Amino acid sequence: MKIIDKVALLYVKDGKILSTRSKGKDKYYLPGGKREGDEADLETLAREIREELSVDLVEATARFYGTFEAQAHGKEEGVLVKMTCYTAEFEGEPKADSEIAEVVWLTCRDMESVSPVDKLIFGDLRERGLLD
C-alpha cells in the first residue's frame, strides 16, 4: 500500500470552505500539497499556500484540525492520501496561481465535486456545525 503524505488548509468562512481546482483536473481539492524533503507540516503548508493562492500563511494562527485518509483520486486502488489538516489565517486575497485554475468557496452541497479525502473532511466539518 502506498500513502501520499499531504498537508491541507481548512479555511471556513460563513459556512463555506476555500477550495481549489488544479489545471486539467475535474475535482476540487483543499489548498495544500505534498511535503518536500524533511519539511515540517507548517513549512509545507506555508509554501504550498503561497504557491497556490499567492497569500502568506500566518503560522502563529495555525491549529491542528485532524488527519484523514482515503483512496487517492485518480490513482490505482490501494494508493491512499493521508491529509493532515490545519486551520489558519493568511494575509492577502487568495487568487489562482501556479498549477491552480480556479479558487472557489464550497459547501456540503458540492461533495460530489471533491476528492474522496475531501468528502471525509467536509463530512467532519458539517458534523461540527462549521460547514453548510
CSV table of N, CA, C and O in Angstrom, one decimal:
chain,number,residue,atom,x,y,z
A,1,MET,N,0.8,-1.2,0.0
A,1,MET,CA,0.0,0.0,0.0
A,1,MET,C,0.9,1.3,0.0
A,1,MET,O,1.8,1.3,0.7
A,2,LYS,N,0.6,2.2,-0.9
A,2,LYS,CA,1.3,3.4,-0.9
A,2,LYS,C,0.5,4.6,-0.3
A,2,LYS,O,-0.7,4.6,-0.5
A,3,ILE,N,1.2,5.4,0.4
A,3,ILE,CA,0.5,6.6,1.1
A,3,ILE,C,1.1,7.9,0.5
A,3,ILE,O,2.3,8.0,0.6
A,4,ILE,N,0.3,8.8,0.1
A,4,ILE,CA,0.7,10.1,-0.4
A,4,ILE,C,0.5,11.0,0.8
A,4,ILE,O,-0.7,11.2,1.3
A,5,ASP,N,1.5,11.6,1.3
A,5,ASP,CA,1.5,12.5,2.5
A,5,ASP,C,1.3,13.9,2.1
A,5,ASP,O,2.1,14.5,1.5
A,6,LYS,N,0.1,14.5,2.5
A,6,LYS,CA,-0.2,15.8,2.2
A,6,LYS,C,-0.6,16.6,3.4
A,6,LYS,O,-1.0,16.1,4.4
A,7,VAL,N,-0.5,17.9,3.3
A,7,VAL,CA,-0.9,18.9,4.3
A,7,VAL,C,-1.9,19.8,3.7
A,7,VAL,O,-1.7,20.3,2.6
A,8,ALA,N,-3.0,20.1,4.4
A,8,ALA,CA,-4.0,21.0,3.8
A,8,ALA,C,-4.5,22.1,4.7
A,8,ALA,O,-4.5,21.9,6.0
A,9,LEU,N,-5.0,23.2,4.2
A,9,LEU,CA,-5.5,24.3,4.9
A,9,LEU,C,-7.1,24.2,4.9
A,9,LEU,O,-7.7,24.0,3.8
A,10,LEU,N,-7.7,24.2,6.1
A,10,LEU,CA,-9.1,24.3,6.2
A,10,LEU,C,-9.5,25.7,6.5
A,10,LEU,O,-9.2,26.2,7.7
A,11,TYR,N,-9.9,26.5,5.6
A,11,TYR,CA,-10.3,27.9,5.8
A,11,TYR,C,-11.8,28.0,5.5
A,11,TYR,O,-12.2,28.0,4.4
A,12,VAL,N,-12.6,28.1,6.6
A,12,VAL,CA,-14.0,28.2,6.5
A,12,VAL,C,-14.5,29.5,6.9
A,12,VAL,O,-14.0,30.1,7.9
A,13,LYS,N,-15.4,30.1,6.1
A,13,LYS,CA,-15.9,31.4,6.3
A,13,LYS,C,-17.4,31.4,5.9
A,13,LYS,O,-17.7,30.9,4.8
A,14,ASP,N,-18.2,31.8,6.8
A,14,ASP,CA,-19.7,31.9,6.6
A,14,ASP,C,-20.3,30.6,6.1
A,14,ASP,O,-21.1,30.5,5.1
A,15,GLY,N,-19.8,29.5,6.7
A,15,GLY,CA,-20.3,28.1,6.3
A,15,GLY,C,-19.8,27.6,5.0
A,15,GLY,O,-20.3,26.5,4.5
A,16,LYS,N,-18.8,28.2,4.4
A,16,LYS,CA,-18.2,27.8,3.1
A,16,LYS,C,-16.7,27.6,3.3
A,16,LYS,O,-16.1,28.3,4.1
A,17,ILE,N,-16.2,26.6,2.5
A,17,ILE,CA,-14.7,26.3,2.7
A,17,ILE,C,-14.0,26.7,1.4
A,17,ILE,O,-14.5,26.5,0.3
A,18,LEU,N,-12.8,27.3,1.6
A,18,LEU,CA,-12.0,27.7,0.4
A,18,LEU,C,-11.4,26.4,-0.2
A,18,LEU,O,-10.9,25.6,0.5
A,19,SER,N,-11.6,26.3,-1.5
A,19,SER,CA,-11.1,25.1,-2.2
A,19,SER,C,-10.5,25.6,-3.6
A,19,SER,O,-10.7,26.7,-4.0
A,20,THR,N,-9.8,24.6,-4.2
A,20,THR,CA,-9.2,24.9,-5.5
A,20,THR,C,-9.4,23.8,-6.5
A,20,THR,O,-9.6,22.7,-6.1
A,21,ARG,N,-9.2,24.1,-7.7
A,21,ARG,CA,-9.2,23.1,-8.8
A,21,ARG,C,-7.9,23.3,-9.6
A,21,ARG,O,-7.6,24.4,-10.1
A,22,SER,N,-7.1,22.3,-9.7
A,22,SER,CA,-5.9,22.4,-10.5
A,22,SER,C,-6.1,22.3,-11.9
A,22,SER,O,-7.1,21.7,-12.4
A,23,LYS,N,-5.3,22.9,-12.7
A,23,LYS,CA,-5.4,22.9,-14.2
A,23,LYS,C,-5.4,21.4,-14.7
A,23,LYS,O,-4.7,20.6,-14.2
A,24,GLY,N,-6.4,21.1,-15.5
A,24,GLY,CA,-6.5,19.8,-16.1
A,24,GLY,C,-7.2,18.8,-15.2
A,24,GLY,O,-7.4,17.6,-15.5
A,25,LYS,N,-7.7,19.2,-14.0
A,25,LYS,CA,-8.4,18.3,-13.1
A,25,LYS,C,-9.9,18.5,-13.1
A,25,LYS,O,-10.3,19.6,-13.4
A,26,ASP,N,-10.6,17.5,-12.7
A,26,ASP,CA,-12.1,17.6,-12.7
A,26,ASP,C,-12.7,17.6,-11.3
A,26,ASP,O,-13.9,17.7,-11.2
A,27,LYS,N,-11.8,17.6,-10.3
A,27,LYS,CA,-12.3,17.6,-8.9
A,27,LYS,C,-11.7,18.8,-8.2
A,27,LYS,O,-10.6,19.3,-8.6
A,28,TYR,N,-12.3,19.3,-7.1
A,28,TYR,CA,-11.8,20.3,-6.3
A,28,TYR,C,-11.0,19.7,-5.2
A,28,TYR,O,-11.4,18.6,-4.7
A,29,TYR,N,-10.0,20.4,-4.7
A,29,TYR,CA,-9.1,19.9,-3.6
A,29,TYR,C,-8.9,21.1,-2.7
A,29,TYR,O,-8.8,22.2,-3.1
A,30,LEU,N,-8.8,20.7,-1.4
A,30,LEU,CA,-8.4,21.7,-0.4
A,30,LEU,C,-7.0,22.2,-0.7
A,30,LEU,O,-6.2,21.5,-1.1
A,31,PRO,N,-6.8,23.5,-0.5
A,31,PRO,CA,-5.4,24.0,-0.8
A,31,PRO,C,-4.4,23.4,0.1
A,31,PRO,O,-4.6,23.1,1.3
A,32,GLY,N,-3.2,23.1,-0.4
A,32,GLY,CA,-2.1,22.5,0.3
A,32,GLY,C,-1.4,21.6,-0.7
A,32,GLY,O,-1.5,21.7,-1.9
A,33,GLY,N,-0.6,20.6,-0.1
A,33,GLY,CA,0.1,19.7,-1.0
A,33,GLY,C,1.1,18.8,-0.3
A,33,GLY,O,1.0,18.7,0.9
A,34,LYS,N,1.9,18.3,-1.1
A,34,LYS,CA,2.9,17.3,-0.6
A,34,LYS,C,4.1,17.9,0.0
A,34,LYS,O,4.6,18.9,-0.4
A,35,ARG,N,4.6,17.2,1.0
A,35,ARG,CA,5.8,17.6,1.8
A,35,ARG,C,7.0,17.4,0.8
A,35,ARG,O,7.1,16.5,0.1
A,36,GLU,N,7.9,18.4,0.9
A,36,GLU,CA,9.2,18.3,0.2
A,36,GLU,C,10.3,18.0,1.2
A,36,GLU,O,10.5,18.7,2.2
A,37,GLY,N,11.0,16.9,1.0
A,37,GLY,CA,12.1,16.5,1.9
A,37,GLY,C,11.7,16.3,3.3
A,37,GLY,O,10.7,15.6,3.6
A,38,ASP,N,12.4,16.9,4.3
A,38,ASP,CA,12.0,16.8,5.7
A,38,ASP,C,11.3,18.0,6.2
A,38,ASP,O,11.4,18.3,7.4
A,39,GLU,N,10.5,18.7,5.4
A,39,GLU,CA,9.7,19.8,5.8
A,39,GLU,C,8.8,19.4,6.9
A,39,GLU,O,8.1,18.3,6.9
A,40,ALA,N,8.6,20.3,7.9
A,40,ALA,CA,7.6,20.2,8.9
A,40,ALA,C,6.2,20.5,8.3
A,40,ALA,O,6.1,21.2,7.2
A,41,ASP,N,5.1,20.1,9.0
A,41,ASP,CA,3.8,20.4,8.5
A,41,ASP,C,3.6,21.9,8.1
A,41,ASP,O,3.1,22.2,7.0
A,42,LEU,N,3.9,22.8,9.0
A,42,LEU,CA,3.6,24.2,8.7
A,42,LEU,C,4.5,24.8,7.6
A,42,LEU,O,4.1,25.7,6.9
A,43,GLU,N,5.7,24.3,7.5
A,43,GLU,CA,6.6,24.7,6.4
A,43,GLU,C,6.0,24.3,5.1
A,43,GLU,O,5.9,25.1,4.1
A,44,THR,N,5.5,23.1,5.0
A,44,THR,CA,4.8,22.6,3.8
A,44,THR,C,3.6,23.4,3.5
A,44,THR,O,3.4,23.9,2.4
A,45,LEU,N,2.8,23.6,4.5
A,45,LEU,CA,1.5,24.3,4.3
A,45,LEU,C,1.8,25.8,3.9
A,45,LEU,O,1.2,26.2,2.9
A,46,ALA,N,2.7,26.5,4.5
A,46,ALA,CA,3.0,27.9,4.1
A,46,ALA,C,3.5,27.9,2.7
A,46,ALA,O,3.1,28.8,1.9
A,47,ARG,N,4.4,27.0,2.3
A,47,ARG,CA,5.0,27.0,1.0
A,47,ARG,C,3.9,26.8,-0.1
A,47,ARG,O,3.7,27.5,-1.1
A,48,GLU,N,3.0,25.7,0.2
A,48,GLU,CA,2.0,25.4,-0.8
A,48,GLU,C,0.9,26.5,-0.9
A,48,GLU,O,0.5,26.8,-2.0
A,49,ILE,N,0.6,27.1,0.2
A,49,ILE,CA,-0.5,28.1,0.2
A,49,ILE,C,0.1,29.3,-0.6
A,49,ILE,O,-0.6,30.0,-1.4
A,50,ARG,N,1.3,29.7,-0.4
A,50,ARG,CA,2.0,30.8,-1.1
A,50,ARG,C,2.0,30.4,-2.6
A,50,ARG,O,1.6,31.3,-3.5
A,51,GLU,N,2.4,29.2,-3.0
A,51,GLU,CA,2.5,28.8,-4.4
A,51,GLU,C,1.1,28.8,-5.1
A,51,GLU,O,0.9,29.2,-6.2
A,52,GLU,N,0.1,28.2,-4.4
A,52,GLU,CA,-1.2,28.0,-5.0
A,52,GLU,C,-2.1,29.2,-5.0
A,52,GLU,O,-2.9,29.4,-5.9
A,53,LEU,N,-2.1,30.0,-3.9
A,53,LEU,CA,-3.1,31.1,-3.7
A,53,LEU,C,-2.5,32.5,-3.6
A,53,LEU,O,-3.2,33.5,-3.4
A,54,SER,N,-1.1,32.6,-3.7
A,54,SER,CA,-0.5,33.9,-3.6
A,54,SER,C,-0.8,34.7,-2.3
A,54,SER,O,-1.0,35.9,-2.4
A,55,VAL,N,-0.9,34.0,-1.2
A,55,VAL,CA,-1.1,34.6,0.1
A,55,VAL,C,-0.1,34.0,1.1
A,55,VAL,O,0.5,33.0,0.8
A,56,ASP,N,0.1,34.7,2.2
A,56,ASP,CA,1.1,34.3,3.2
A,56,ASP,C,0.3,33.8,4.4
A,56,ASP,O,-0.5,34.5,5.0
A,57,LEU,N,0.6,32.5,4.8
A,57,LEU,CA,0.0,31.9,5.9
A,57,LEU,C,0.6,32.6,7.2
A,57,LEU,O,1.8,32.9,7.3
A,58,VAL,N,-0.3,32.9,8.1
A,58,VAL,CA,0.1,33.4,9.4
A,58,VAL,C,0.3,32.2,10.3
A,58,VAL,O,-0.7,31.7,10.9
A,59,GLU,N,1.5,31.7,10.4
A,59,GLU,CA,1.8,30.5,11.1
A,59,GLU,C,1.4,30.5,12.5
A,59,GLU,O,1.0,29.5,13.1
A,60,ALA,N,1.5,31.6,13.2
A,60,ALA,CA,1.1,31.7,14.6
A,60,ALA,C,-0.4,31.4,14.9
A,60,ALA,O,-0.8,31.0,16.0
A,61,THR,N,-1.2,31.5,13.8
A,61,THR,CA,-2.6,31.2,13.9
A,61,THR,C,-3.0,29.8,13.6
A,61,THR,O,-4.1,29.3,13.8
A,62,ALA,N,-2.0,29.0,13.1
A,62,ALA,CA,-2.3,27.6,12.7
A,62,ALA,C,-2.6,26.7,13.8
A,62,ALA,O,-1.9,26.7,14.9
A,63,ARG,N,-3.7,25.9,13.7
A,63,ARG,CA,-4.1,25.0,14.7
A,63,ARG,C,-4.4,23.6,14.0
A,63,ARG,O,-5.1,23.6,12.9
A,64,PHE,N,-3.8,22.6,14.5
A,64,PHE,CA,-4.1,21.2,14.0
A,64,PHE,C,-5.6,20.9,14.1
A,64,PHE,O,-6.2,21.2,15.1
A,65,TYR,N,-6.2,20.4,13.0
A,65,TYR,CA,-7.6,20.1,13.0
A,65,TYR,C,-7.8,18.6,13.1
A,65,TYR,O,-8.6,18.1,13.8
A,66,GLY,N,-7.0,17.8,12.2
A,66,GLY,CA,-7.2,16.4,12.2
A,66,GLY,C,-6.5,15.8,11.0
A,66,GLY,O,-6.0,16.5,10.1
A,67,THR,N,-6.4,14.5,11.0
A,67,THR,CA,-5.7,13.7,9.9
A,67,THR,C,-6.8,12.8,9.3
A,67,THR,O,-7.5,12.1,10.1
A,68,PHE,N,-6.9,12.7,8.0
A,68,PHE,CA,-7.9,11.9,7.3
A,68,PHE,C,-7.2,11.1,6.2
A,68,PHE,O,-6.2,11.6,5.6
A,69,GLU,N,-7.7,9.9,6.0
A,69,GLU,CA,-7.1,9.0,5.0
A,69,GLU,C,-8.2,8.5,4.1
A,69,GLU,O,-9.3,8.1,4.6
A,70,ALA,N,-7.9,8.4,2.8
A,70,ALA,CA,-8.9,7.9,1.8
A,70,ALA,C,-8.2,7.5,0.5
A,70,ALA,O,-7.0,7.9,0.3
A,71,GLN,N,-8.8,6.7,-0.3
A,71,GLN,CA,-8.3,6.4,-1.6
A,71,GLN,C,-8.0,7.6,-2.4
A,71,GLN,O,-8.7,8.6,-2.4
A,72,ALA,N,-6.8,7.7,-3.0
A,72,ALA,CA,-6.3,8.8,-3.7
A,72,ALA,C,-7.1,8.9,-5.0
A,72,ALA,O,-7.2,8.0,-5.8
A,73,HIS,N,-7.7,10.1,-5.3
A,73,HIS,CA,-8.5,10.3,-6.5
A,73,HIS,C,-7.6,10.2,-7.7
A,73,HIS,O,-6.5,10.7,-7.8
A,74,GLY,N,-8.0,9.4,-8.7
A,74,GLY,CA,-7.3,9.2,-10.0
A,74,GLY,C,-6.1,8.3,-9.9
A,74,GLY,O,-5.3,8.2,-10.9
A,75,LYS,N,-5.9,7.6,-8.8
A,75,LYS,CA,-4.8,6.7,-8.6
A,75,LYS,C,-5.3,5.3,-8.5
A,75,LYS,O,-6.5,5.1,-8.3
A,76,GLU,N,-4.4,4.3,-8.8
A,76,GLU,CA,-4.8,2.9,-8.7
A,76,GLU,C,-5.3,2.5,-7.3
A,76,GLU,O,-4.9,3.2,-6.3
A,77,GLU,N,-6.2,1.5,-7.2
A,77,GLU,CA,-6.7,1.1,-6.0
A,77,GLU,C,-5.6,0.7,-5.0
A,77,GLU,O,-4.6,0.2,-5.4
A,78,GLY,N,-5.7,1.2,-3.7
A,78,GLY,CA,-4.7,0.9,-2.7
A,78,GLY,C,-3.8,2.0,-2.5
A,78,GLY,O,-3.0,2.0,-1.6
A,79,VAL,N,-3.8,3.1,-3.3
A,79,VAL,CA,-3.0,4.3,-3.1
A,79,VAL,C,-3.8,5.2,-2.3
A,79,VAL,O,-4.9,5.6,-2.7
A,80,LEU,N,-3.4,5.5,-1.1
A,80,LEU,CA,-4.1,6.4,-0.2
A,80,LEU,C,-3.5,7.7,0.0
A,80,LEU,O,-2.3,7.9,-0.2
A,81,VAL,N,-4.3,8.7,0.3
A,81,VAL,CA,-3.9,10.0,0.6
A,81,VAL,C,-4.1,10.2,2.1
A,81,VAL,O,-5.2,9.9,2.7
A,82,LYS,N,-3.0,10.6,2.8
A,82,LYS,CA,-3.1,10.9,4.2
A,82,LYS,C,-3.0,12.4,4.3
A,82,LYS,O,-2.0,13.0,4.0
A,83,MET,N,-4.1,13.1,4.7
A,83,MET,CA,-4.2,14.5,4.7
A,83,MET,C,-4.2,15.1,6.1
A,83,MET,O,-5.1,14.8,6.9
A,84,THR,N,-3.1,15.8,6.5
A,84,THR,CA,-3.0,16.4,7.8
A,84,THR,C,-3.5,17.8,7.6
A,84,THR,O,-3.0,18.6,6.8
A,85,CYS,N,-4.6,18.2,8.4
A,85,CYS,CA,-5.3,19.4,8.2
A,85,CYS,C,-5.1,20.4,9.3
A,85,CYS,O,-5.1,20.0,10.5
A,86,TYR,N,-5.0,21.7,8.9
A,86,TYR,CA,-4.8,22.8,9.8
A,86,TYR,C,-5.8,23.9,9.5
A,86,TYR,O,-6.1,24.1,8.3
A,87,THR,N,-6.2,24.6,10.5
A,87,THR,CA,-6.9,25.9,10.3
A,87,THR,C,-5.9,26.9,10.4
A,87,THR,O,-4.9,26.7,11.2
A,88,ALA,N,-6.0,28.1,9.8
A,88,ALA,CA,-5.1,29.2,9.9
A,88,ALA,C,-5.6,30.4,9.2
A,88,ALA,O,-6.4,30.2,8.3
A,89,GLU,N,-5.1,31.5,9.6
A,89,GLU,CA,-5.4,32.7,8.8
A,89,GLU,C,-4.3,33.0,7.8
A,89,GLU,O,-3.2,32.4,7.9
A,90,PHE,N,-4.5,33.9,6.9
A,90,PHE,CA,-3.5,34.2,5.9
A,90,PHE,C,-3.6,35.7,5.6
A,90,PHE,O,-4.6,36.3,5.9
A,91,GLU,N,-2.5,36.3,5.0
A,91,GLU,CA,-2.5,37.7,4.6
A,91,GLU,C,-2.6,37.7,3.1
A,91,GLU,O,-1.9,37.0,2.4
A,92,GLY,N,-3.5,38.6,2.6
A,92,GLY,CA,-3.7,38.7,1.2
A,92,GLY,C,-5.0,38.2,0.8
A,92,GLY,O,-5.8,37.6,1.5
A,93,GLU,N,-5.3,38.4,-0.5
A,93,GLU,CA,-6.5,37.9,-1.1
A,93,GLU,C,-6.2,36.7,-2.0
A,93,GLU,O,-5.4,36.8,-2.9
A,94,PRO,N,-6.8,35.5,-1.7
A,94,PRO,CA,-6.5,34.3,-2.5
A,94,PRO,C,-6.8,34.5,-3.9
A,94,PRO,O,-7.9,34.9,-4.3
A,95,LYS,N,-5.9,34.1,-4.8
A,95,LYS,CA,-6.1,34.1,-6.2
A,95,LYS,C,-5.4,32.9,-6.8
A,95,LYS,O,-4.3,32.5,-6.3
A,96,ALA,N,-5.9,32.3,-7.9
A,96,ALA,CA,-5.3,31.2,-8.5
A,96,ALA,C,-3.9,31.5,-9.0
A,96,ALA,O,-3.6,32.5,-9.6
A,97,ASP,N,-2.9,30.6,-8.7
A,97,ASP,CA,-1.5,30.8,-9.1
A,97,ASP,C,-0.9,29.4,-9.3
A,97,ASP,O,-1.5,28.4,-9.0
A,98,SER,N,0.2,29.4,-10.0
A,98,SER,CA,0.9,28.1,-10.2
A,98,SER,C,0.0,27.2,-11.0
A,98,SER,O,-0.5,27.5,-12.0
A,99,GLU,N,-0.2,26.0,-10.5
A,99,GLU,CA,-1.0,24.9,-11.2
A,99,GLU,C,-2.5,25.1,-10.9
A,99,GLU,O,-3.2,24.3,-11.4
A,100,ILE,N,-2.9,26.1,-10.2
A,100,ILE,CA,-4.3,26.3,-9.8
A,100,ILE,C,-5.1,27.0,-10.9
A,100,ILE,O,-4.6,28.1,-11.4
A,101,ALA,N,-6.2,26.4,-11.4
A,101,ALA,CA,-7.0,27.0,-12.4
A,101,ALA,C,-8.1,27.9,-11.8
A,101,ALA,O,-8.6,28.9,-12.4
A,102,GLU,N,-8.6,27.5,-10.6
A,102,GLU,CA,-9.8,28.1,-10.1
A,102,GLU,C,-9.7,28.1,-8.5
A,102,GLU,O,-9.4,27.1,-7.9
A,103,VAL,N,-10.2,29.2,-7.9
A,103,VAL,CA,-10.3,29.2,-6.4
A,103,VAL,C,-11.8,29.4,-6.2
A,103,VAL,O,-12.4,30.3,-6.8
A,104,VAL,N,-12.4,28.6,-5.3
A,104,VAL,CA,-13.9,28.6,-5.1
A,104,VAL,C,-14.2,28.5,-3.6
A,104,VAL,O,-13.4,28.0,-2.9
A,105,TRP,N,-15.4,28.8,-3.3
A,105,TRP,CA,-16.0,28.6,-1.9
A,105,TRP,C,-17.0,27.5,-2.1
A,105,TRP,O,-18.0,27.7,-2.9
A,106,LEU,N,-16.9,26.4,-1.3
A,106,LEU,CA,-17.8,25.2,-1.5
A,106,LEU,C,-18.5,25.0,-0.2
A,106,LEU,O,-18.1,25.4,0.9
A,107,THR,N,-19.7,24.3,-0.3
A,107,THR,CA,-20.4,23.8,0.9
A,107,THR,C,-20.6,22.3,0.7
A,107,THR,O,-20.2,21.7,-0.3
A,108,CYS,N,-21.3,21.7,1.6
A,108,CYS,CA,-21.6,20.2,1.5
A,108,CYS,C,-22.4,19.9,0.3
A,108,CYS,O,-22.4,18.7,-0.1
A,109,ARG,N,-23.1,20.8,-0.3
A,109,ARG,CA,-23.9,20.5,-1.5
A,109,ARG,C,-22.9,20.2,-2.7
A,109,ARG,O,-23.3,19.7,-3.7
A,110,ASP,N,-21.6,20.6,-2.5
A,110,ASP,CA,-20.7,20.3,-3.6
A,110,ASP,C,-19.8,19.1,-3.4
A,110,ASP,O,-18.9,18.9,-4.1
A,111,MET,N,-20.3,18.2,-2.5
A,111,MET,CA,-19.5,17.0,-2.1
A,111,MET,C,-19.1,16.1,-3.3
A,111,MET,O,-18.1,15.5,-3.3
A,112,GLU,N,-20.0,16.0,-4.3
A,112,GLU,CA,-19.7,15.2,-5.5
A,112,GLU,C,-18.6,15.7,-6.4
A,112,GLU,O,-18.1,15.1,-7.2
A,113,SER,N,-18.2,17.0,-6.1
A,113,SER,CA,-17.2,17.7,-6.9
A,113,SER,C,-15.8,17.7,-6.3
A,113,SER,O,-14.9,18.3,-6.8
A,114,VAL,N,-15.7,17.0,-5.1
A,114,VAL,CA,-14.4,17.0,-4.4
A,114,VAL,C,-13.8,15.6,-4.4
A,114,VAL,O,-14.5,14.6,-4.6
A,115,SER,N,-12.5,15.5,-4.0
A,115,SER,CA,-11.8,14.2,-3.9
A,115,SER,C,-12.4,13.4,-2.7
A,115,SER,O,-13.0,13.9,-1.8
A,116,PRO,N,-12.1,12.1,-2.7
A,116,PRO,CA,-12.6,11.2,-1.6
A,116,PRO,C,-12.2,11.7,-0.2
A,116,PRO,O,-13.0,11.7,0.7
A,117,VAL,N,-10.9,12.1,-0.1
A,117,VAL,CA,-10.5,12.5,1.3
A,117,VAL,C,-11.1,13.8,1.6
A,117,VAL,O,-11.5,14.0,2.8
A,118,ASP,N,-11.4,14.7,0.7
A,118,ASP,CA,-12.1,15.9,1.0
A,118,ASP,C,-13.5,15.7,1.4
A,118,ASP,O,-14.1,16.4,2.2
A,119,LYS,N,-14.1,14.7,0.8
A,119,LYS,CA,-15.5,14.3,1.3
A,119,LYS,C,-15.5,13.9,2.7
A,119,LYS,O,-16.5,14.3,3.5
A,120,LEU,N,-14.5,13.2,3.2
A,120,LEU,CA,-14.4,12.9,4.7
A,120,LEU,C,-14.3,14.1,5.5
A,120,LEU,O,-15.0,14.3,6.5
A,121,ILE,N,-13.5,15.1,5.0
A,121,ILE,CA,-13.2,16.3,5.8
A,121,ILE,C,-14.5,17.2,5.8
A,121,ILE,O,-14.9,17.7,6.8
A,122,PHE,N,-15.2,17.3,4.6
A,122,PHE,CA,-16.4,18.0,4.5
A,122,PHE,C,-17.4,17.5,5.5
A,122,PHE,O,-18.1,18.2,6.2
A,123,GLY,N,-17.5,16.1,5.6
A,123,GLY,CA,-18.5,15.5,6.5
A,123,GLY,C,-18.2,15.8,7.9
A,123,GLY,O,-19.1,16.1,8.7
A,124,ASP,N,-16.9,15.8,8.3
A,124,ASP,CA,-16.5,16.1,9.6
A,124,ASP,C,-16.8,17.6,10.0
A,124,ASP,O,-17.3,17.9,11.1
A,125,LEU,N,-16.5,18.5,9.0
A,125,LEU,CA,-16.8,19.9,9.3
A,125,LEU,C,-18.3,20.1,9.4
A,125,LEU,O,-18.7,20.9,10.3
A,126,ARG,N,-19.1,19.4,8.7
A,126,ARG,CA,-20.6,19.5,8.8
A,126,ARG,C,-21.0,19.0,10.2
A,126,ARG,O,-21.9,19.6,10.8
A,127,GLU,N,-20.5,17.9,10.6
A,127,GLU,CA,-20.9,17.3,11.9
A,127,GLU,C,-20.5,18.3,13.0
A,127,GLU,O,-21.2,18.3,14.0
A,128,ARG,N,-19.5,19.0,12.9
A,128,ARG,CA,-19.1,20.0,13.9
A,128,ARG,C,-19.8,21.4,13.7
A,128,ARG,O,-19.6,22.3,14.5
A,129,GLY,N,-20.7,21.4,12.8
A,129,GLY,CA,-21.5,22.6,12.6
A,129,GLY,C,-20.8,23.8,11.9
A,129,GLY,O,-21.2,24.9,12.0
A,130,LEU,N,-19.7,23.5,11.2
A,130,LEU,CA,-18.8,24.5,10.6
A,130,LEU,C,-19.1,24.8,9.1
A,130,LEU,O,-18.8,25.8,8.6
A,131,LEU,N,-19.6,23.7,8.5
A,131,LEU,CA,-19.8,23.8,7.0
A,131,LEU,C,-21.3,23.6,6.7
A,131,LEU,O,-21.9,22.7,7.2
A,132,ASP,N,-21.8,24.5,5.8
A,132,ASP,CA,-23.2,24.4,5.4
A,132,ASP,C,-23.4,23.2,4.5
A,132,ASP,O,-22.5,22.8,3.7
